[in-house]
Tab-separated table of C-alpha atoms and ligand atoms in Angstrom:
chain	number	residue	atom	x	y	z
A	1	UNK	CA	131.833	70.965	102.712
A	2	UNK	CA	134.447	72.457	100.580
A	3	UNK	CA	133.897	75.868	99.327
A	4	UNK	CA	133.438	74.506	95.531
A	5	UNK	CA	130.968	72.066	96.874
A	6	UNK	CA	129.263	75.877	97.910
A	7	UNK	CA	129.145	77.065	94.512
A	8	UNK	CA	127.904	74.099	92.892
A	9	UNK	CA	125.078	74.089	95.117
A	10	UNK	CA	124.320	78.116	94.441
A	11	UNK	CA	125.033	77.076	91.120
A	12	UNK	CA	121.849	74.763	91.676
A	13	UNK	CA	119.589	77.089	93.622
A	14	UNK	CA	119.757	80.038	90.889
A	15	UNK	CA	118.549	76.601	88.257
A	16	UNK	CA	115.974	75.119	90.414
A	17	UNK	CA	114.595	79.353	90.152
A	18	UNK	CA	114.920	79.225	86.708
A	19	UNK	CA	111.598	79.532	84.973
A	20	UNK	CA	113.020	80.541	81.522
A	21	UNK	CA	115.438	83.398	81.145
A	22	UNK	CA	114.146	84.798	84.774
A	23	UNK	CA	114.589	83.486	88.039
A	24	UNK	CA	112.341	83.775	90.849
A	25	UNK	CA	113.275	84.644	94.407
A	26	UNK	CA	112.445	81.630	95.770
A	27	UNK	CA	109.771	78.803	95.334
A	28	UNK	CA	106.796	79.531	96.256
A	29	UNK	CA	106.724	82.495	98.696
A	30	UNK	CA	108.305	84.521	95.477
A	31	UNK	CA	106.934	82.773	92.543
A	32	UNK	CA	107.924	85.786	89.897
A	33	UNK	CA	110.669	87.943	88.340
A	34	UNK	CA	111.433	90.822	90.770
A	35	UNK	CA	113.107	93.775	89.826
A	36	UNK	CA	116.021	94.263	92.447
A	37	UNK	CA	116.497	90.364	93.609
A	38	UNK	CA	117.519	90.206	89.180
A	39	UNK	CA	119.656	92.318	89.462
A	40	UNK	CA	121.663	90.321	91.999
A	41	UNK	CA	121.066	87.364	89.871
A	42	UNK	CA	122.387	88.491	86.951
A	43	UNK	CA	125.787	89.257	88.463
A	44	UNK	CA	125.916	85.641	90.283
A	45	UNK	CA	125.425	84.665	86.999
A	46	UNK	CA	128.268	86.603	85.253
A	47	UNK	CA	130.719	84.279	87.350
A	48	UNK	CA	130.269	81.573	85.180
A	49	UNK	CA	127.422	82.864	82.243
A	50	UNK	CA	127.557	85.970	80.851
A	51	UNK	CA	124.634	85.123	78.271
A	52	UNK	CA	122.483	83.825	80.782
A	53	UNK	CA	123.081	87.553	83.097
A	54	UNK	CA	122.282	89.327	80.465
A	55	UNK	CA	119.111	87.266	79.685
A	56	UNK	CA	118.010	87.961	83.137
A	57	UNK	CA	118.315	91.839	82.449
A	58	UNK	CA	116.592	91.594	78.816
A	59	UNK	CA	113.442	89.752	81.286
A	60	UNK	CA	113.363	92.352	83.316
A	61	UNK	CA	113.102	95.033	80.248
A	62	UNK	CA	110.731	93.148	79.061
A	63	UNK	CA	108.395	94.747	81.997
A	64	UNK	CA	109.490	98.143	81.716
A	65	UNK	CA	107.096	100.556	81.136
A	66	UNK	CA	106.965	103.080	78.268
A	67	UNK	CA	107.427	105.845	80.414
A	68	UNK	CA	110.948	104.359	81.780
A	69	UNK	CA	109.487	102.503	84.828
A	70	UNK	CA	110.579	99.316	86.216
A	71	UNK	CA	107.956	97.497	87.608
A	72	UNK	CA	109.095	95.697	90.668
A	73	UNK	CA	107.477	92.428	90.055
A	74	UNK	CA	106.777	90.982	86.321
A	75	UNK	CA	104.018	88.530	86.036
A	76	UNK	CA	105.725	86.472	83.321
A	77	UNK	CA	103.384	83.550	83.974
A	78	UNK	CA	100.659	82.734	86.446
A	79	UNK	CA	100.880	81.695	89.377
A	80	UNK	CA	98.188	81.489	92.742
A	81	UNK	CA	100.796	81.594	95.093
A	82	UNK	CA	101.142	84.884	95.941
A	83	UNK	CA	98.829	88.295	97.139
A	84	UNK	CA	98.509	90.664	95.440
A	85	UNK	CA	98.512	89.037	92.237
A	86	UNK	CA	97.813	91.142	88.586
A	87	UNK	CA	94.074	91.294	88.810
A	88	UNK	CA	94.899	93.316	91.930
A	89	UNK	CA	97.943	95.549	90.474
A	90	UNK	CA	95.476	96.357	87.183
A	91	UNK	CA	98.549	97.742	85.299
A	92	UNK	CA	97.982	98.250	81.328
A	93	UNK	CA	101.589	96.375	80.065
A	94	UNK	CA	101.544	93.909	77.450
A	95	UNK	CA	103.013	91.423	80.090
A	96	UNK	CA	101.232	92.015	83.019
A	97	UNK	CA	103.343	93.400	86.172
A	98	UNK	CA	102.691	95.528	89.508
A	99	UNK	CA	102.424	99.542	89.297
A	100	UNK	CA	105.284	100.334	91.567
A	101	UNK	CA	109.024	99.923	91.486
A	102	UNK	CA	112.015	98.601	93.672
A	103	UNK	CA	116.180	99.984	94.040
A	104	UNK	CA	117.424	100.486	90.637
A	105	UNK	CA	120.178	98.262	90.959
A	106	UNK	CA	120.167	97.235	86.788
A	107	UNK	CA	122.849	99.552	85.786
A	108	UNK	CA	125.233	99.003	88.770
A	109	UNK	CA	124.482	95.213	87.534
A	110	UNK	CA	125.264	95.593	83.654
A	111	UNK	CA	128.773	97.729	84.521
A	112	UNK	CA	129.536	94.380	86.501
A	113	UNK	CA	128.610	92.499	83.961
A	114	UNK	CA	130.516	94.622	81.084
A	115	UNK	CA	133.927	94.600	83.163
A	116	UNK	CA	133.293	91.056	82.378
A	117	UNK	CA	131.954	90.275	78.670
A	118	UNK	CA	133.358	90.240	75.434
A	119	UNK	CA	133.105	92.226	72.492
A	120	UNK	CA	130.527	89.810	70.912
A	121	UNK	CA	128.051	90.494	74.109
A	122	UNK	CA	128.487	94.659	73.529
A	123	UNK	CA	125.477	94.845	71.049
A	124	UNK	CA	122.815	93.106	73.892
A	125	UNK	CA	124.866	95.525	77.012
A	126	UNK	CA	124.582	98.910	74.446
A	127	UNK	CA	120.318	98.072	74.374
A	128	UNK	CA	120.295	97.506	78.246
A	129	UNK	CA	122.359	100.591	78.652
A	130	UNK	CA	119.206	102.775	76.760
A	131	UNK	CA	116.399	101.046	78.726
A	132	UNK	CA	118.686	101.691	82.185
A	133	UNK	CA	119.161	105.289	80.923
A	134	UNK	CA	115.177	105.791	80.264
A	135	UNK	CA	114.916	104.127	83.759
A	136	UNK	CA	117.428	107.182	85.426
A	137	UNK	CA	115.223	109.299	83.498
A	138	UNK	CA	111.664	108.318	84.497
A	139	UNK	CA	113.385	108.817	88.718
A	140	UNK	CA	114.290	111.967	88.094
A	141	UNK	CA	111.004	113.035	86.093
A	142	UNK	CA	108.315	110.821	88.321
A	143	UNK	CA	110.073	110.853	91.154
A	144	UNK	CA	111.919	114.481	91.970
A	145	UNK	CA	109.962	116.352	89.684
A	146	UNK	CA	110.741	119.883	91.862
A	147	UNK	CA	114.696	118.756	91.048
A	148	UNK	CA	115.361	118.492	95.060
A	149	UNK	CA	117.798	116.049	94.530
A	150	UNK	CA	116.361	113.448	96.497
A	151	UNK	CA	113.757	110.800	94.429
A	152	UNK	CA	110.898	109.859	96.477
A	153	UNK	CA	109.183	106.016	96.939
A	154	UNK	CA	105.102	106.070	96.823
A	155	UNK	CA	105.222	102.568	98.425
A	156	UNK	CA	107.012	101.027	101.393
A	157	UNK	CA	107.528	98.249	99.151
A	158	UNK	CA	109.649	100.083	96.701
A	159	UNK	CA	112.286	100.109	99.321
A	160	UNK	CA	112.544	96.870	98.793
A	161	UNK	CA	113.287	97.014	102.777
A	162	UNK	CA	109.339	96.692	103.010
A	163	UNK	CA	108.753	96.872	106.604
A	164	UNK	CA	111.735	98.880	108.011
A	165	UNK	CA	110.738	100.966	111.299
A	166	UNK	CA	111.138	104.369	109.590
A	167	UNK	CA	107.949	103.724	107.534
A	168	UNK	CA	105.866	103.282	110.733
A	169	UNK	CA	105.467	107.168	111.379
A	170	UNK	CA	105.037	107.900	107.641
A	171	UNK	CA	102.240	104.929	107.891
A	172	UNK	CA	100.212	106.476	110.562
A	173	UNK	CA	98.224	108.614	107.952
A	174	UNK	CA	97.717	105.663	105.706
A	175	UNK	CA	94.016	104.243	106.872
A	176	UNK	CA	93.731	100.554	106.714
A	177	UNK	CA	90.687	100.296	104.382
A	178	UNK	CA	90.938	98.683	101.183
A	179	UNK	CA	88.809	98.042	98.284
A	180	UNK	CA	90.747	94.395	97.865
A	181	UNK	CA	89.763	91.742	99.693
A	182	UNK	CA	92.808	90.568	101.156
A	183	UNK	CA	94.303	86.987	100.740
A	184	UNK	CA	97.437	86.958	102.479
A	185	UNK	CA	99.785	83.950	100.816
A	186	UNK	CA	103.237	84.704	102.508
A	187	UNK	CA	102.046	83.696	105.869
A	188	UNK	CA	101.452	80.323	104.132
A	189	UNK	CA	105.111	79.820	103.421
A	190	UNK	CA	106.871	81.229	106.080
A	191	UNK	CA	106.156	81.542	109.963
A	192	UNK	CA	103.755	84.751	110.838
A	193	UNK	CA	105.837	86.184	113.616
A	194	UNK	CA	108.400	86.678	110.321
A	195	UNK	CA	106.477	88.577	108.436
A	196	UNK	CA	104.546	91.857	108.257
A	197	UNK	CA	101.438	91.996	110.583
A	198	UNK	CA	97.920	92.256	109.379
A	199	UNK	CA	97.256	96.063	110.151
A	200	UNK	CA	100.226	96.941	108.340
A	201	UNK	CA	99.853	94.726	105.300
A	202	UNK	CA	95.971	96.631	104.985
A	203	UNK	CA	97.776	99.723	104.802
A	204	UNK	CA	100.352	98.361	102.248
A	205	UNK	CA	97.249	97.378	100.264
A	206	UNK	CA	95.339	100.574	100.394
A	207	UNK	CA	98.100	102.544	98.794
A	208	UNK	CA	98.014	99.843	96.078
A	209	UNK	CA	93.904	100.348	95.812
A	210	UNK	CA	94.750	104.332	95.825
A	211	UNK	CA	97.492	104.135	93.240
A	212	UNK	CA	95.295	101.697	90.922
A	213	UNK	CA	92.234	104.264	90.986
A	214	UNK	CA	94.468	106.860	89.353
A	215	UNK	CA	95.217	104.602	86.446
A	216	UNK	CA	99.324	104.289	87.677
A	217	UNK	CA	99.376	108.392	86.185
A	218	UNK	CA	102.857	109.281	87.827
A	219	UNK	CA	102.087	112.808	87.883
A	220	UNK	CA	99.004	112.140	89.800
A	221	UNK	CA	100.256	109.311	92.137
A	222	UNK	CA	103.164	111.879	92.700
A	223	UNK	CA	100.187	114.865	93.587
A	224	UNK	CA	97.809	112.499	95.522
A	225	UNK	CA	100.226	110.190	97.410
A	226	UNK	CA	99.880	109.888	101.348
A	227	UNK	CA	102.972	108.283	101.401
A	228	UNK	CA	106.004	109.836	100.309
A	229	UNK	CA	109.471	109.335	101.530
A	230	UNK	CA	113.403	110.314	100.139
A	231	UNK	CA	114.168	106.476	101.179
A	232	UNK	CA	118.070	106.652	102.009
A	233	UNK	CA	118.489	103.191	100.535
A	234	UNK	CA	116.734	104.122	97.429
A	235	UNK	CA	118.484	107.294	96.975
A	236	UNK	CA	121.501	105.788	97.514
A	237	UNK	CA	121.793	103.282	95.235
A	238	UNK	CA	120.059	105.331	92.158
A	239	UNK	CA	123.073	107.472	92.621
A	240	UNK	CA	125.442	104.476	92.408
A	241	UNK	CA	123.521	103.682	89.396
A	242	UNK	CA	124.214	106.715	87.884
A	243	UNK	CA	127.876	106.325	88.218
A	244	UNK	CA	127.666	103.577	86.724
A	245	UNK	CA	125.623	104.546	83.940
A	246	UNK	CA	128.144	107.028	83.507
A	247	UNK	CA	130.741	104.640	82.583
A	248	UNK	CA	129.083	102.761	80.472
A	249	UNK	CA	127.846	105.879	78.625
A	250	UNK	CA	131.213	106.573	77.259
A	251	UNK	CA	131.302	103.489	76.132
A	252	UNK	CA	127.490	102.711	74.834
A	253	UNK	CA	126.376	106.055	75.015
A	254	UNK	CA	126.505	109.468	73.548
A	255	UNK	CA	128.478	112.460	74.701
A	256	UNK	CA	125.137	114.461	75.709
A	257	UNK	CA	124.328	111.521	77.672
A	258	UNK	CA	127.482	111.947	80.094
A	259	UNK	CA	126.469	115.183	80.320
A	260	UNK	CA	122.897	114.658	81.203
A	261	UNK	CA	124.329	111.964	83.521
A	262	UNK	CA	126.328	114.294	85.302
A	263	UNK	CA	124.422	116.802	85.694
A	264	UNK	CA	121.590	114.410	87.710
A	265	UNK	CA	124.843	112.872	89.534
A	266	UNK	CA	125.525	116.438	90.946
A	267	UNK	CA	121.920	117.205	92.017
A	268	UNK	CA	121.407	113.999	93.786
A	269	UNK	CA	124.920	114.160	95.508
A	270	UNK	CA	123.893	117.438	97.009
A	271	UNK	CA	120.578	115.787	97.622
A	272	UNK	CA	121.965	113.109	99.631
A	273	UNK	CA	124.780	115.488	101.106
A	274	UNK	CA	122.026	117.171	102.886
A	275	UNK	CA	120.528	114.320	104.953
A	276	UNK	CA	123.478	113.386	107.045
A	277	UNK	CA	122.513	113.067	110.568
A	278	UNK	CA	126.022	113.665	112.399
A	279	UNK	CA	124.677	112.539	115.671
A	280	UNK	CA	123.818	108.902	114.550
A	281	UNK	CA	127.486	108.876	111.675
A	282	UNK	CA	124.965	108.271	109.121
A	283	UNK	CA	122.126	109.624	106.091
A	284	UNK	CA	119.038	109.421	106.687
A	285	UNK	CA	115.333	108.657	104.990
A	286	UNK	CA	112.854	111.888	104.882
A	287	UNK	CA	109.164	111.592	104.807
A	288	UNK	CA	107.903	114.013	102.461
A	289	UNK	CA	104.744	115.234	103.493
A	290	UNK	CA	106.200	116.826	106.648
A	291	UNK	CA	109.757	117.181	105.937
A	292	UNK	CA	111.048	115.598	108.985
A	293	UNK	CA	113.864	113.071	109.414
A	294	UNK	CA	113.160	109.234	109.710
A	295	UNK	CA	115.838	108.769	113.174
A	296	UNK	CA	115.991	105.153	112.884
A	297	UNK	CA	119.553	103.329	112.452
A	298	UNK	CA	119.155	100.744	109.301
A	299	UNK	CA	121.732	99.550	107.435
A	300	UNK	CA	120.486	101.442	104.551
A	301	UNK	CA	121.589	104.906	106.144
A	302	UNK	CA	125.409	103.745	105.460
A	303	UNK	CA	124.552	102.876	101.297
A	304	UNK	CA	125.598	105.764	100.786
A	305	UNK	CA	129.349	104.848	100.880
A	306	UNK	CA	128.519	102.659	97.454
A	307	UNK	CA	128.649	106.207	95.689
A	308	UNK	CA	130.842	109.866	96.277
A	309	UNK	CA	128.650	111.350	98.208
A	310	UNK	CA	130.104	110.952	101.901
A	311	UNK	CA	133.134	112.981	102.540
A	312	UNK	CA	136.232	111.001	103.724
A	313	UNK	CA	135.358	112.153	107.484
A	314	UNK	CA	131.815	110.925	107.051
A	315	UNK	CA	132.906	107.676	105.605
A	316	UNK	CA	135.077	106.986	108.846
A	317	UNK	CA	132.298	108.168	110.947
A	318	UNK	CA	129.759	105.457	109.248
A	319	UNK	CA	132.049	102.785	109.519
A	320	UNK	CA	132.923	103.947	113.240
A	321	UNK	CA	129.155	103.398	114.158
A	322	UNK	CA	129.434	99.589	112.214
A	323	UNK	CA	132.036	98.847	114.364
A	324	UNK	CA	130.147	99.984	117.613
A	325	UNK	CA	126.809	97.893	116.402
A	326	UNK	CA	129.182	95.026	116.283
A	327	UNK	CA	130.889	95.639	119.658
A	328	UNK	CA	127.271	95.108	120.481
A	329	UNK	CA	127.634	91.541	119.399
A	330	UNK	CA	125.693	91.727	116.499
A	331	UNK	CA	126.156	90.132	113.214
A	332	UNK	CA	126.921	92.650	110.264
A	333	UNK	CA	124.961	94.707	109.428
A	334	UNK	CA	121.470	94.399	110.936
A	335	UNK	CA	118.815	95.970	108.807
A	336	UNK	CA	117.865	98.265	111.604
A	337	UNK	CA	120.280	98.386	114.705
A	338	UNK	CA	119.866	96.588	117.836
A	339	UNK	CA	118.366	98.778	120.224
A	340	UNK	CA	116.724	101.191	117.938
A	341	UNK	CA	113.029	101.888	118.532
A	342	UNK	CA	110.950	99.169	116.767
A	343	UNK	CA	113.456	96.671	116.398
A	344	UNK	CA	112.931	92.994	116.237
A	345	UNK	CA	115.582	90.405	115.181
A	346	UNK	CA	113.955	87.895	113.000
A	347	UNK	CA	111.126	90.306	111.629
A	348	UNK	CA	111.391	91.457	107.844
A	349	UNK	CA	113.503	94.246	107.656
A	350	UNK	CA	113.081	95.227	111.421
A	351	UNK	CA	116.842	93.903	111.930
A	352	UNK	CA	117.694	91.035	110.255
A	353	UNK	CA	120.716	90.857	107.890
A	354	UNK	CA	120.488	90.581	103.902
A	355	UNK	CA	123.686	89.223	101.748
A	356	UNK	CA	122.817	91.880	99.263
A	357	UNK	CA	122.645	94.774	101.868
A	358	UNK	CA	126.198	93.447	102.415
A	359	UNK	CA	127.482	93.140	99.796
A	360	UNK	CA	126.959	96.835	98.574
A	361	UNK	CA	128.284	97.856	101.609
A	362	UNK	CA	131.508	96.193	101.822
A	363	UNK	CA	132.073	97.295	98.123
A	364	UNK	CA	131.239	101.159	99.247
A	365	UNK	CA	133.155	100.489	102.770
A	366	UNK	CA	136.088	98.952	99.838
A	367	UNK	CA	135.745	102.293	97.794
A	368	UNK	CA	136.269	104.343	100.826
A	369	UNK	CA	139.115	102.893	102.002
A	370	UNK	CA	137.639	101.241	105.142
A	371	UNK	CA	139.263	97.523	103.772
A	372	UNK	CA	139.166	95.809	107.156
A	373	UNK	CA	135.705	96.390	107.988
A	374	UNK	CA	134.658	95.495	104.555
A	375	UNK	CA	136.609	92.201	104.772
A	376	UNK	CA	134.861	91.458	108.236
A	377	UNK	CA	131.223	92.136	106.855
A	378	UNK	CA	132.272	90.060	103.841
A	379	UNK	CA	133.728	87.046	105.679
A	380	UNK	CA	130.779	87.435	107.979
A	381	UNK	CA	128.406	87.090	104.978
A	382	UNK	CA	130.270	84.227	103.569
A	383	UNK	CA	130.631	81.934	106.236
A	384	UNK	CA	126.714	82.825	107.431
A	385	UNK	CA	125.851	81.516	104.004
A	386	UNK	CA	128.120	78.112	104.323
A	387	UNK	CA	126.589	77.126	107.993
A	388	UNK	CA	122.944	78.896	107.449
A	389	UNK	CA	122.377	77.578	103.261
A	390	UNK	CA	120.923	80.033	101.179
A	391	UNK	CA	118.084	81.318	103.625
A	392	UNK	CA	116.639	84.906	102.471
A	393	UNK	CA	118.102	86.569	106.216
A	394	UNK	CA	119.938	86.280	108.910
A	395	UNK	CA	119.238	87.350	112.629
A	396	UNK	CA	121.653	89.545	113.675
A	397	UNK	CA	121.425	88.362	117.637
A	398	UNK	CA	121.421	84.595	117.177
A	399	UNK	CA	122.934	84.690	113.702
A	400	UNK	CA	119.982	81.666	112.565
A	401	UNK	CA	119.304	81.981	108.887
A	402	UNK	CA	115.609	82.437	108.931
A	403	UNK	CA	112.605	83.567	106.243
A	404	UNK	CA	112.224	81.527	102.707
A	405	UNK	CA	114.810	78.979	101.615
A	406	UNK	CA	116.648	78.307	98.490
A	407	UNK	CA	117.079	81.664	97.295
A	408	UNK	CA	118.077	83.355	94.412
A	409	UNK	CA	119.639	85.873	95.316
A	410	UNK	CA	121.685	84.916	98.728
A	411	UNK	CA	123.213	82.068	96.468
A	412	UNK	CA	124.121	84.981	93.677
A	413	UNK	CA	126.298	86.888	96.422
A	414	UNK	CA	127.457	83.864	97.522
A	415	UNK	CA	128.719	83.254	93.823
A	416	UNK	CA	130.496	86.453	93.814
A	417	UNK	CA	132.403	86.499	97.244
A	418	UNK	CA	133.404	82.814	96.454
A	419	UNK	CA	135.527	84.357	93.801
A	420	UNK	CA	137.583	86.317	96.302
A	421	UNK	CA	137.173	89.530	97.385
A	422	UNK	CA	137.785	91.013	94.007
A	423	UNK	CA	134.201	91.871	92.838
A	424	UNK	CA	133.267	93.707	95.915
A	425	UNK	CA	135.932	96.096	95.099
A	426	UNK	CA	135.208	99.304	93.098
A	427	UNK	CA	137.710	98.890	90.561
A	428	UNK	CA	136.373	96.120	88.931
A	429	UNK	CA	133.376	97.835	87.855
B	501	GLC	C1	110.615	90.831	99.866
B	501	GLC	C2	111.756	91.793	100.085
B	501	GLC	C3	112.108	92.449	98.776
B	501	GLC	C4	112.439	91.384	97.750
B	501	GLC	C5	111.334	90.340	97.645
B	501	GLC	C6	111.741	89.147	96.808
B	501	GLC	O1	109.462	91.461	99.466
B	501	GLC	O2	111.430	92.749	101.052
B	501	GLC	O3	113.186	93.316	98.939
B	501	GLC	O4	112.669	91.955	96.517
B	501	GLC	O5	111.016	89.871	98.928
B	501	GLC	O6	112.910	88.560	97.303
């Protein structure tokens, strides 16, 4: 198949997820808007419809909260195919969505986007600008309200990594009880032994019971949370976000605003700054209640190269411990590295690859001036994607594309590295 026959047929999984202006995940397993995987969408989009990826972005607003907060799914319309649904979430929006949110990924998406529109789009970027500016505000207040520098996640699932080993230990004082009776759909779509196990899904649930009985009050959530974690990946790409709302301030925004902007860009550099782990060449997630480092190896730890925050030495040192996971003979970049405690190849987020996880970091591993490795994990991705289709992850051993099918987002980065390498780069944000 040629590599145009490729694109038409992402071209046709992001329409058969069309449901109106959103696109879901993937049929089924996924059957609602979701806050990071639009993100993605929207710039697969902008290689051939700029209205359309900015539609997907004005669906998304359409959940945000009043206080700033992206919800990370939107319930646009019903559906019984997936637990926990909105009678369990019990949010108060006008369209009903869940009470948590997912990597902020909205304003590294409309910069994309902008390097691309017209002057007749600037009117619909300048109002997604404001609602990704009130976003960067309601992290910084809900999230780091002591002004650490690091923004915490309340759920696993905000990760949007939602079983990653480094949320086992912080897990351990989550009990299993819950006041939902659990339904579990996912196991329905795709093969158990792919999926998060029972105990942990009861825990995942009883944070969402404990969250719901304080009304979603971020203050309080914030005071009564027993989970709380500086997730690397999360941190990582908020601050990418904010360099690219940055940009687009000067252009959309006011001066104030850069400076506002730059002044959280500074805190959270330092924040990140201070969880480099030199032994592993990589940052690291903190749990929050006891202050100690998360010591697993994910591909998250090297986001970080997507913004300023490593120095040039630490840059070569994270793409010096790529390189060794690949000497391994694993497939770039496994979601946590062979060999690491807890570990599994085809379980979510335990070690298998993501397109999206790749694609941010051969665009940081392109702004840092490590080209050859970026071209490698980019190749990699691309030619995964042509033998595999557009499965939802790889595994990293046997290199199988594996979880849901058809989706959205896997055929959005496929989009955007079938136009070269250009949009990975830096400079075309
Ligand atoms: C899973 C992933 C999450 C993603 C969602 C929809 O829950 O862990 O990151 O947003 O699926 O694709």
């Amino acid at each position: 198949m040629s590599k145009s026959d490729h694109v038409a047929r992402a071209r046709a999984v992001l329409a058969a997820n069309d449901r109106g202006g959103y696109t879901v995940p993937t049929h089924g397993l996924y059957p609602f808007q979701w806050n990071w995987d639009s993100a993605f969408v929207a710039m697969g989009f902008a290689t051939f419809d700029i209205d359309r990826a900015l539609k997907e972005l004005e669906r998304l607003i359409e959940g945000q909260w009043d206080d700033g907060m992206i919800p990370h799914i939107i319930f646009h319309a019903p559906s019984d195919t997936y637990f926990p649904g909105p009678e369990v979430w019990g949010t108060k929006h006008r369209i009903p969505t869940s009470g948590i949110t997912q990597p902020p990924v909205l304003a590294i998406a409309l910069a994309e986007i902008n390097a691309r529109a017209g002057a007749e789009h600037h009117a619909r970027i300048a109002a997604l600008y404001r609602a990704a500016l009130n976003n960067h505000r309601w992290w910084a207040n809900a999230r780091d309200p002591e002004g650490g520098g690091l923004v915490a996640i309340l759920h696993n699932w905000e990760s949007g990594r939602d079983n990653s080993p480094e949320w086992d230990r912080p897990f351990a004082r989550v009990p299993e009880t819950t006041t939902t009776a659990i339904r579990r759909r996912d196991t329905g779509h795709v093969d158990a032994s792919m999926r998060p196990r029972d105990d942990d899904y009861r825990r995942y649930i009883h944070l969402v019971d404990a969250y719901r009985a304080l009304n979603w009050d971020p203050a309080l959530m914030w005071f009564k949370a027993p989970f709380k974690v500086a997730d690397i990946g999360i941190n990582a790409i908020l601050l990418a976000a904010e360099e690219s709302l940055l940009d687009l301030s000067r252009a959309y925004g006011s001066e104030p605003e850069s400076r506002e902007i730059e002044t959280r860009i500074a805190r959270q550099r330092a924040g990140i700054a201070g969880v480099w782990n030199a032994e592993r060449g990589q940052f690291q997630s903190r749990d929050l209640i006891d202050g100690t480092k998360l010591d697993v190896v994910t591909s998250a730890g090297f986001l970080p190269l997507l913004t300023g925050a490593p120095s040039q030495a630490q840059a070569a040192e994270m793409a010096k411990a790529m390189r060794s996971i690949a000497a391994d003979g694993a497939m770039l970049v496994p979601s946590t590295a062979p060999g690491q405690q807890g570990f599994e190849s085809k379980r979510y987020w335990r070690g298998p690859v993501w397109a999206v996880v790749n694609w941010m970091l051969a665009r940081g591993l392109f702004r840092h001036g490590e080209t050859a490795l970026a071209d490698v994990i980019l190749s990699d991705t691309r030619s995964g994607i042509e033998r595999a289709g557009f499965c939802e992850y790889f595994d990293p051993l046997s290199r199988e594309g594996l979880g849901g099918e058809g989706f959205s987002w896997t055929a959005a980065i496929y989009l955007l590295l079938a136009e070269t390498s250009r949009t990975a780069r830096p400079e075309a944000a």
